[in-house]
CSV table of C-alpha atoms and ligand atoms in Angstrom, one decimal:
chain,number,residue,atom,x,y,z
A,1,UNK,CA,-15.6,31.3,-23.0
A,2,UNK,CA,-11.8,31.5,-24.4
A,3,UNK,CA,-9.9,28.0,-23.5
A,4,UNK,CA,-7.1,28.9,-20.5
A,5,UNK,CA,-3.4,29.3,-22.0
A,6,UNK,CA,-2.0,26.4,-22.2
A,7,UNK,CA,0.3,26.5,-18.5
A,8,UNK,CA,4.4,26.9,-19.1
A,9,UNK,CA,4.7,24.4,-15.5
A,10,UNK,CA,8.5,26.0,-14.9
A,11,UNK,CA,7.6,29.9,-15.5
A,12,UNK,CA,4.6,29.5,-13.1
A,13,UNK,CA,7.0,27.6,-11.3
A,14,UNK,CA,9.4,30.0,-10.7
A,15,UNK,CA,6.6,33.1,-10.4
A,16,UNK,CA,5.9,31.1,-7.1
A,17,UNK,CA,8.9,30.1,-5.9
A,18,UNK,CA,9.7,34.0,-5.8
A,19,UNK,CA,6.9,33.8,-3.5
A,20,UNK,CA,8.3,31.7,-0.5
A,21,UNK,CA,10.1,33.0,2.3
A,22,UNK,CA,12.4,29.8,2.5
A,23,UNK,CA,14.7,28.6,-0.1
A,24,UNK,CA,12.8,26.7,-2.7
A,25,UNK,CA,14.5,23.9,-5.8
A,26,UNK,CA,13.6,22.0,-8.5
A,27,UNK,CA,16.1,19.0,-9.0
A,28,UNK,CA,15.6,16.3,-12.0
A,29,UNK,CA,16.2,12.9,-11.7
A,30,UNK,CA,19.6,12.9,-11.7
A,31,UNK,CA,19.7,15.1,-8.7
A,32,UNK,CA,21.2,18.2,-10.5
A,33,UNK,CA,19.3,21.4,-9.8
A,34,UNK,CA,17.6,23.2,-12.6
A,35,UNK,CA,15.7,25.5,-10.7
A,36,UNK,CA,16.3,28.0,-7.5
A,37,UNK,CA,15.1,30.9,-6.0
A,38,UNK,CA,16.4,34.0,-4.2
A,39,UNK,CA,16.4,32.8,-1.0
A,40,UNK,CA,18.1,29.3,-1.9
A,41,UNK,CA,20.8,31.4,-3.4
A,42,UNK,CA,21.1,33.6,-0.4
A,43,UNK,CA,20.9,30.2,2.2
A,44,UNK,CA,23.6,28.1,-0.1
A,45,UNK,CA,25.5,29.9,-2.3
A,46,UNK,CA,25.2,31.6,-5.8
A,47,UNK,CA,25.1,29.4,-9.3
A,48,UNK,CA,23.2,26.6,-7.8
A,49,UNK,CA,22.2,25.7,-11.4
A,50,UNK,CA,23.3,22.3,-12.9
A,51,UNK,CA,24.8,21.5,-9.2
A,52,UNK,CA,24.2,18.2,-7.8
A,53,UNK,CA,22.0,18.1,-4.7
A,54,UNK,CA,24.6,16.8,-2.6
A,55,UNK,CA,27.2,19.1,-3.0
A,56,UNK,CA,25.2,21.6,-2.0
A,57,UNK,CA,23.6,19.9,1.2
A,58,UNK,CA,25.0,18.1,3.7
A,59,UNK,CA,23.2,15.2,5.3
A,60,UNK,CA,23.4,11.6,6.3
A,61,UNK,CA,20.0,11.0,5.4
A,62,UNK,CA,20.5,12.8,2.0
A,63,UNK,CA,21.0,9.4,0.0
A,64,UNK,CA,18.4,7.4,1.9
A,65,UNK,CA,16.0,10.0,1.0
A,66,UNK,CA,16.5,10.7,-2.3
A,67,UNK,CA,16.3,6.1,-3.2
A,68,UNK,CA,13.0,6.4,-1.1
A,69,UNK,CA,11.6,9.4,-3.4
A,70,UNK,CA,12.2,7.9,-6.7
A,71,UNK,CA,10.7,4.6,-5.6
A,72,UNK,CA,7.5,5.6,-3.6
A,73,UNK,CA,7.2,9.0,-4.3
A,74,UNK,CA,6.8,9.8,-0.4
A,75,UNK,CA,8.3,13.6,0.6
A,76,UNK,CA,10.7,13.3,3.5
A,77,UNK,CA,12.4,15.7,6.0
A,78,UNK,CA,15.9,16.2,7.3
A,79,UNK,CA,17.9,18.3,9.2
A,80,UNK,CA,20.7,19.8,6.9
A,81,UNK,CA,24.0,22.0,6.7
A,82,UNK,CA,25.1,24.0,4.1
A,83,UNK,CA,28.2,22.7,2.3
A,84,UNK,CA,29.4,25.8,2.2
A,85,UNK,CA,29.1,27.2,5.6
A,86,UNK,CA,28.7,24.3,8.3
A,87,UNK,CA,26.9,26.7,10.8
A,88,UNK,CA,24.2,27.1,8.8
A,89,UNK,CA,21.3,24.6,9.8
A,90,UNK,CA,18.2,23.8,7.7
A,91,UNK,CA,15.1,21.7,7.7
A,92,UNK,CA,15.1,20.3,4.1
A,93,UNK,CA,11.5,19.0,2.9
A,94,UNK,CA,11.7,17.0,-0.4
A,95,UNK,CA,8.7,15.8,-2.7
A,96,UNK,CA,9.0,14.0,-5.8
A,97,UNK,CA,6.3,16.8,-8.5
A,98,UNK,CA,6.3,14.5,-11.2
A,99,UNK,CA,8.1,11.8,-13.1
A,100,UNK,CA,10.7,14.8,-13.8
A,101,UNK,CA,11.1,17.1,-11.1
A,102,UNK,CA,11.8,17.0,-7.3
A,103,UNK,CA,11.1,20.0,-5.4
A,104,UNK,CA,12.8,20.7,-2.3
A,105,UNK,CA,12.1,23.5,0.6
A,106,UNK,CA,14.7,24.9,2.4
A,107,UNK,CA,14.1,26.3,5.6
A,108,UNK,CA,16.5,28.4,7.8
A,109,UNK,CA,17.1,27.2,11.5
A,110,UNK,CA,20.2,28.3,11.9
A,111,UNK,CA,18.8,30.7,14.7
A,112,UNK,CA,16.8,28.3,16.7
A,113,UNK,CA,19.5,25.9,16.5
A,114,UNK,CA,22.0,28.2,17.8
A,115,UNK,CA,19.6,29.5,20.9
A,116,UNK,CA,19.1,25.9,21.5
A,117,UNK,CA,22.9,25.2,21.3
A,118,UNK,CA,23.5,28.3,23.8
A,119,UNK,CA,20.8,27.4,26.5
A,120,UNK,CA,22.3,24.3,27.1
A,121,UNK,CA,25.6,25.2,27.2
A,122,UNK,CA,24.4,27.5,29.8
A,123,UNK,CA,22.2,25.1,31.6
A,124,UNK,CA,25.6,22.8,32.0
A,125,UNK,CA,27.8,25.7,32.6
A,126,UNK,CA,25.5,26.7,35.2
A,127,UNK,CA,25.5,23.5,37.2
A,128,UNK,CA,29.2,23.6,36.6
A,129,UNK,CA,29.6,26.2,38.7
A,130,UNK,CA,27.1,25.4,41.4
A,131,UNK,CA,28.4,21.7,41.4
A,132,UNK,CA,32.0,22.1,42.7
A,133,UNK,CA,31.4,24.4,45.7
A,134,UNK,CA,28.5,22.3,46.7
A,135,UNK,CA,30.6,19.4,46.7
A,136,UNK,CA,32.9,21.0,48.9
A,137,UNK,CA,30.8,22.0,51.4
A,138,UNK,CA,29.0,18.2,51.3
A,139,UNK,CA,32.3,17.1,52.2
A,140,UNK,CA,33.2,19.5,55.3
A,141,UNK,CA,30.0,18.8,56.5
A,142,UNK,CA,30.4,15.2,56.3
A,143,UNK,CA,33.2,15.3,58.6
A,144,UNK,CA,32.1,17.4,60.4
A,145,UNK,CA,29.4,15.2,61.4
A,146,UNK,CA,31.7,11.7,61.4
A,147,UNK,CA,32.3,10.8,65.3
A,148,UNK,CA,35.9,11.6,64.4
A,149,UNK,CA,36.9,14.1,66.7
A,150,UNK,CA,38.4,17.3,65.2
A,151,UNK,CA,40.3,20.1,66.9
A,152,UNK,CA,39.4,23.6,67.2
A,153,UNK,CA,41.8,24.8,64.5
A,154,UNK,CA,40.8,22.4,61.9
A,155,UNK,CA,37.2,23.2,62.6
A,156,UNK,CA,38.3,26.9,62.6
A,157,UNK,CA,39.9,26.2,58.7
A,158,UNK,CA,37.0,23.9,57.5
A,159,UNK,CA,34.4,26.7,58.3
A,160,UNK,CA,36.6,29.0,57.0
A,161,UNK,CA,36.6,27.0,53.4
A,162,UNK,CA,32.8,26.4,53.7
A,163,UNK,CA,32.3,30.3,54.1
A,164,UNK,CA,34.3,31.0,51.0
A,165,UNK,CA,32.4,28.4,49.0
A,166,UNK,CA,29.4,29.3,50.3
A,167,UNK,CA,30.0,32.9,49.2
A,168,UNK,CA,31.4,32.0,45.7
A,169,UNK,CA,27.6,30.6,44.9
A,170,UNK,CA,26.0,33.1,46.5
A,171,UNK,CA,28.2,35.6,43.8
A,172,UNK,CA,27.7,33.4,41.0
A,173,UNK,CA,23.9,33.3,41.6
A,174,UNK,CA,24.1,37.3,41.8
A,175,UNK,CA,26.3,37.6,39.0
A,176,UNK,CA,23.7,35.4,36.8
A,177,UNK,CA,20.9,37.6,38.2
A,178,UNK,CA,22.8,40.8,37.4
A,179,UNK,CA,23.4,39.5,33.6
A,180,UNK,CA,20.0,38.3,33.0
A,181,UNK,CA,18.3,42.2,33.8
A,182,UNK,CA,20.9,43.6,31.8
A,183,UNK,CA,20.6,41.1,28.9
A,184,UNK,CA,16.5,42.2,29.4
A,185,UNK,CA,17.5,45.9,29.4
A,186,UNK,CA,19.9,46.0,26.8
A,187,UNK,CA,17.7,47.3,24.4
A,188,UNK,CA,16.2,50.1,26.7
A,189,UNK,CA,18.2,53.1,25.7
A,190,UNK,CA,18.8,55.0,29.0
A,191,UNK,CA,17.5,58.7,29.6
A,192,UNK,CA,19.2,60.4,32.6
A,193,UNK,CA,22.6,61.8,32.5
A,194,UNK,CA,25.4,61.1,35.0
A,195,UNK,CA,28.9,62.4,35.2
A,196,UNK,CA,31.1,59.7,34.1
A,197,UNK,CA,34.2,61.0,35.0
A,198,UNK,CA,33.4,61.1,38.5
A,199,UNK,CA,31.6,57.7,38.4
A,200,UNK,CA,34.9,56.5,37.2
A,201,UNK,CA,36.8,58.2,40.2
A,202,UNK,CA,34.4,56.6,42.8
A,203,UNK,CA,34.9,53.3,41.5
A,204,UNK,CA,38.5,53.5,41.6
A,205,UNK,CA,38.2,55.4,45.2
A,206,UNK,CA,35.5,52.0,46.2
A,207,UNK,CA,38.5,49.1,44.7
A,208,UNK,CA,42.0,51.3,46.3
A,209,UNK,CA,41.3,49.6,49.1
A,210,UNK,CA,41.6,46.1,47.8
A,211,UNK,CA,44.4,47.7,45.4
A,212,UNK,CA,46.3,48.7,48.1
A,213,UNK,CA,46.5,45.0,50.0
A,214,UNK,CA,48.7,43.9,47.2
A,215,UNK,CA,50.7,47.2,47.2
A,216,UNK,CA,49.0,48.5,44.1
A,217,UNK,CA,48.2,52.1,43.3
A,218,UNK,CA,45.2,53.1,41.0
A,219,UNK,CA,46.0,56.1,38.8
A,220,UNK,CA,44.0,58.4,36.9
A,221,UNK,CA,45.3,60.2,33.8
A,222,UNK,CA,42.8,62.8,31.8
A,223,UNK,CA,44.4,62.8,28.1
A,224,UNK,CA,41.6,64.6,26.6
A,225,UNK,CA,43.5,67.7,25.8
A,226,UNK,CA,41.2,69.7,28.0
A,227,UNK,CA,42.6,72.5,29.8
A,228,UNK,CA,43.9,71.7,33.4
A,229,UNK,CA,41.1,73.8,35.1
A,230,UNK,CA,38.6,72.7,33.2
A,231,UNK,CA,36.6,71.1,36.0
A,232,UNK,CA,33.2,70.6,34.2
A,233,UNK,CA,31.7,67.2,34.3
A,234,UNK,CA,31.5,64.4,31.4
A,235,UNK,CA,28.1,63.7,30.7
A,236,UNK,CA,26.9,60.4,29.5
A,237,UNK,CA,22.9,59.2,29.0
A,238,UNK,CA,23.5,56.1,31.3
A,239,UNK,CA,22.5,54.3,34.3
A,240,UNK,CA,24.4,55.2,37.8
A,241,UNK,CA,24.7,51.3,39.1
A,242,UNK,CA,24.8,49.7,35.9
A,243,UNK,CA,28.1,51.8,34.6
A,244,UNK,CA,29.9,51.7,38.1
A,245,UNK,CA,29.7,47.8,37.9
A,246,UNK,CA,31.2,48.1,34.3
A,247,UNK,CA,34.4,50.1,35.6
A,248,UNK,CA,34.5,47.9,39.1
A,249,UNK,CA,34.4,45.2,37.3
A,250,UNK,CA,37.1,46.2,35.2
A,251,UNK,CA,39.2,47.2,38.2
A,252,UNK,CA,38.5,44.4,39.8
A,253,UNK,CA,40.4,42.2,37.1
A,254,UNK,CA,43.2,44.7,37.0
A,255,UNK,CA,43.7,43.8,40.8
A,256,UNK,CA,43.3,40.3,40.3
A,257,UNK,CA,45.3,39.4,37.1
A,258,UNK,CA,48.2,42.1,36.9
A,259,UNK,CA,51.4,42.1,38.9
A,260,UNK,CA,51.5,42.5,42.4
A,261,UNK,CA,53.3,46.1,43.1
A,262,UNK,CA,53.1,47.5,39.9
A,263,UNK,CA,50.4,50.4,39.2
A,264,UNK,CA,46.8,50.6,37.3
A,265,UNK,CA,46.1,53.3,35.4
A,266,UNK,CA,42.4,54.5,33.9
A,267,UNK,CA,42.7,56.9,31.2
A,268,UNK,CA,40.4,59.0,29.8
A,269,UNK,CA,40.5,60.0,26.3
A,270,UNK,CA,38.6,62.1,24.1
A,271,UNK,CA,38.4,60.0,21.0
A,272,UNK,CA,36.8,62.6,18.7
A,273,UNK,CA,34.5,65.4,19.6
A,274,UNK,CA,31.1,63.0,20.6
A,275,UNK,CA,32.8,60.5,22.5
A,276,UNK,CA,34.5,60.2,25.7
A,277,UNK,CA,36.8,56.8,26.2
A,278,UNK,CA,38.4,55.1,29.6
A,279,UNK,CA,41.2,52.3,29.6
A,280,UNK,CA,41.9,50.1,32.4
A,281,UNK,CA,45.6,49.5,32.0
A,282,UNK,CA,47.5,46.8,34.1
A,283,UNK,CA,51.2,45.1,34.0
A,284,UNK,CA,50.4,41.1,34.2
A,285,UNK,CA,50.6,38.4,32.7
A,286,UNK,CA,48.3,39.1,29.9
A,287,UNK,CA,45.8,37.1,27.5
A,288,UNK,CA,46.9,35.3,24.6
A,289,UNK,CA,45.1,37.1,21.3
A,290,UNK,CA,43.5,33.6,20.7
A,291,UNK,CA,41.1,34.5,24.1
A,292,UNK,CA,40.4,38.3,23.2
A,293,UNK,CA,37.4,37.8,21.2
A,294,UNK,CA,35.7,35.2,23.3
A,295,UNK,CA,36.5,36.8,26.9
A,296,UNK,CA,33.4,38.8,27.1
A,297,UNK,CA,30.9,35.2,26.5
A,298,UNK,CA,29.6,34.3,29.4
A,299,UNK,CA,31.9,31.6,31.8
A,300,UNK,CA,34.8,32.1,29.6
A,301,UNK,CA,37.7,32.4,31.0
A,302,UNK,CA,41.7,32.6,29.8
A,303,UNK,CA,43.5,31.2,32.6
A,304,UNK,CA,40.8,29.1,34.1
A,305,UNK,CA,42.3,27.5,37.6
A,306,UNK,CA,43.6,31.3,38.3
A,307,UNK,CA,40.3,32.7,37.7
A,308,UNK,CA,38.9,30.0,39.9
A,309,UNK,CA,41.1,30.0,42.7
A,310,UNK,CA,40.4,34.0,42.8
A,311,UNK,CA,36.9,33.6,43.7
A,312,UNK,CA,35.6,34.8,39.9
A,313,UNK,CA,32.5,33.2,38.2
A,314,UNK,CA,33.7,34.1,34.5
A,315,UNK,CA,30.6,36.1,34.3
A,316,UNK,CA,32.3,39.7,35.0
A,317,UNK,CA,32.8,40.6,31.0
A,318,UNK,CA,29.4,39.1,30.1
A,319,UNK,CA,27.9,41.6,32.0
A,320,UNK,CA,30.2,44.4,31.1
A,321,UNK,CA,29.1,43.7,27.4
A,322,UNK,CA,25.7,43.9,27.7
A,323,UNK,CA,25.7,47.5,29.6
A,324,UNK,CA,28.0,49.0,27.7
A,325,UNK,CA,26.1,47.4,24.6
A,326,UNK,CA,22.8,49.4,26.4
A,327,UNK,CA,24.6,52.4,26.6
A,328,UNK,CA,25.7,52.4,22.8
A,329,UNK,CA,29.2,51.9,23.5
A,330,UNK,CA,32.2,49.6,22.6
A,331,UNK,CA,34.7,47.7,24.2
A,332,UNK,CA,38.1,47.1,22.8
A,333,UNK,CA,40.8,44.7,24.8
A,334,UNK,CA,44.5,44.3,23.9
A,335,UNK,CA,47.1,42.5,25.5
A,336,UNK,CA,50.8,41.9,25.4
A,337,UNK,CA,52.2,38.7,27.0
A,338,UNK,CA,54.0,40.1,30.4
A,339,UNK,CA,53.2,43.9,29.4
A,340,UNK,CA,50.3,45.6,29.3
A,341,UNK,CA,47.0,44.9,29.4
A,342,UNK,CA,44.0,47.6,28.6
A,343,UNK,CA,40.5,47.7,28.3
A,344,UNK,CA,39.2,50.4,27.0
A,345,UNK,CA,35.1,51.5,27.0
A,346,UNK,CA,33.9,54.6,24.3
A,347,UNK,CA,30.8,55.9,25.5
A,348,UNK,CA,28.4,58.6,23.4
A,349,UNK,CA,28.3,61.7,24.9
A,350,UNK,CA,24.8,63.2,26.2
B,401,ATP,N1,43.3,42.5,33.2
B,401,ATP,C1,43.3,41.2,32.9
B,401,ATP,N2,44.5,40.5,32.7
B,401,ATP,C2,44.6,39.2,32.4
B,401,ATP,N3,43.5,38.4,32.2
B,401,ATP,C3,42.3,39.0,32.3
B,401,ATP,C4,42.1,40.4,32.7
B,401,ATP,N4,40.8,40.6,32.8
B,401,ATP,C5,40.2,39.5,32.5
B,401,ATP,N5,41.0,38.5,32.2
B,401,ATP,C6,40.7,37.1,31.8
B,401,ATP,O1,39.4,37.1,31.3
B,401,ATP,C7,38.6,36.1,32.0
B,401,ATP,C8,37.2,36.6,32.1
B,401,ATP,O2,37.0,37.7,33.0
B,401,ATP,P1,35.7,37.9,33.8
B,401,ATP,O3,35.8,39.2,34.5
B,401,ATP,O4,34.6,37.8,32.8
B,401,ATP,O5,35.6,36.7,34.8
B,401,ATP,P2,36.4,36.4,36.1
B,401,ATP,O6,37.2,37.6,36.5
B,401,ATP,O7,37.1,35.1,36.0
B,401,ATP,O8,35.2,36.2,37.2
B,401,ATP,P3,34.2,37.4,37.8
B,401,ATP,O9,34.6,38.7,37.1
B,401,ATP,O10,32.9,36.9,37.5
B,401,ATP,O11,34.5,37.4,39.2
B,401,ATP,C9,39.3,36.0,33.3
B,401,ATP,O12,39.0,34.7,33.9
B,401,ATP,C10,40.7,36.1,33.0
B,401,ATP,O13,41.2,34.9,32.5
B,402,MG,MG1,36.2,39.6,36.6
């Protein structure tokens, strides 16, 4: 039998580091890396080679756990940022190989960490909500019941209040139920076709009520260039109730943060020749630019006492998202600060 090759420790070293799903080093005892694969490049930067450990991960326990290695030879775990990007998050496992070399394994949490981050901020968001109405109506009922003795109008107002908060939970608990089957459903592309054009009409015929209260008008415009008798329908692959809660929902900010007595307009638009487009336009008092990219997340809100003292849960965008995200479509917000303010949805033609 012909005796083995003698082994080259760092090219086998490497063969199997190319291996490992996680990001994988080799450090020498003065903490400098002389060894990284693919995936520790793609987790912390390019060039790792001849970088010092540290400035490449950030820990508190970095220190601590590189004294322990070199004195007991243990391995040891931490929880890790990149220096480079702090949102990245990683579980670093470190083991000293020999005299020589320290490997370390890099693993990427950055999801679970983030999904952990976002359940609890909706778990407190959540109780949030619930909290102050409840409070409320603890309170009315508390005096209601003191020996105290209260008038018929005061009675009259507090039940009035109580109904109002009693209703704003009962929308924010349908709201939360609405988001979570369309978050579920999102990635169910849907298979009838409706005539959005007239959807769009019916929810601005359902809100001119409301409109009108504050002596507002809802308009329709058709800029698709289409000639005037061209009464065919728009057809979208979408779902009925799903899509008229996108546009009411819509409207239903348009009422409640533009101007009393000035107009709303939805306009349709013909983008190019697979699309169709509507914008919601109101005159208000706008959003500042800073809020446009977070509006549609769920609870956020620009003008938060005004959105609260008109009965909203923050949760009307969230949901918009995520159907017009199932139907394949995008959403687009601008603002100017007293002017205009328009929402516009693209849909894919059927
Ligand atoms: N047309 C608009 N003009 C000005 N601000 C708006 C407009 N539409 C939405 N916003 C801002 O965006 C925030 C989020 O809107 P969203 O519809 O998600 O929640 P909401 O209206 O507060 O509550 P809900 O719709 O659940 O009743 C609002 O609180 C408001 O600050
Ligand atoms: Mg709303």
């Amino acid at each position: 039998m012909s005796p083995l090759p003698s082994p080259d420790h760092n090219a086998i070293m490497s063969q199997f580091a190319a291996l490992v799903d996680d990001g994988f080093l080799l450090l020498d005892r003065q903490f400098n890396i002389v060894m990284a694969n693919i995936m520790a490049t793609r987790y912390l930067g390019e060039n790792l080679i001849g970088m010092a450990i540290d400035d490449v991960l950030v820990s508190p326990q970095l220190d601590h756990d590189l004294d322990v290695i070199t004195e007991h030879r243990q391995s040891t775990e931490m929880v890790a940022s990149s220096a480079k990007d702090d949102r990245r998050r990683f579980r670093v496992r470190l083991r000293a190989i020999d005299e020589h070399l320290i490997g370390v394994l890099v693993m990427d949490m950055t999801l679970q960490h983030n999904l952990e981050k976002v359940r609890r901020d909706f778990v407190a968001n959540v109780s949030h909500e619930l909290r102050s109405p409840l409070t409320s109506l603890i309170g009315f009922i508390e005096t209601m019941q003191s020996p105290m003795p209260i008038d018929d109008a005061t009675r009259a107002r507090f039940l009035s209040i109580m109904d109002e908060e009693a209703r704003r939970m009962s929308r924010l608990i349908n709201d939360l139920l609405s988001l979570s089957r369309v978050e579920t459903e999102e990635h169910i592309s849907p298979t009838q076709t409706i005539a959005v054009d007239k959807l769009v009409r019916s929810a601005m015929m359902a809100l001119s009520n409301r409109a009108q209260k504050v002596n507002r008008t809802i308009f329709f415009r058709d800029k698709t260039g289409r000639g005037k008798n061209n009464d065919d329908d728009i057809m979208i692959l979408g779902v009925h109730d799903e899509m008229m809660e996108v546009f009411h929902n819509l409207l239903d900010n348009a009422i409640k943060y533009g101007f009393n007595n000035t107009d709303i307009t939805v306009e349709m638009t013909a983008p190019d020749a697979h699309h169709i487009a509507f914008t919601v336009i109101n005159q208000g008092e706008g959003i500042e630019e800073k809020h446009l990219p977070r509006l549609t997340e769920r609870f956020y809100r620009a003008d938060k006492s005004r959105s609260r003292q008109m009965g909203g849960t923050g949760l009307g965008l969230a949901i918009v998202k995520h159907i017009v995200n199932r139907h394949r479509g995008t959403i687009e917000i601008t603002s100017e600060i007293g002017g205009q303010t328009r929402f516009t949805i693209t849909l894919p033609l059927a």
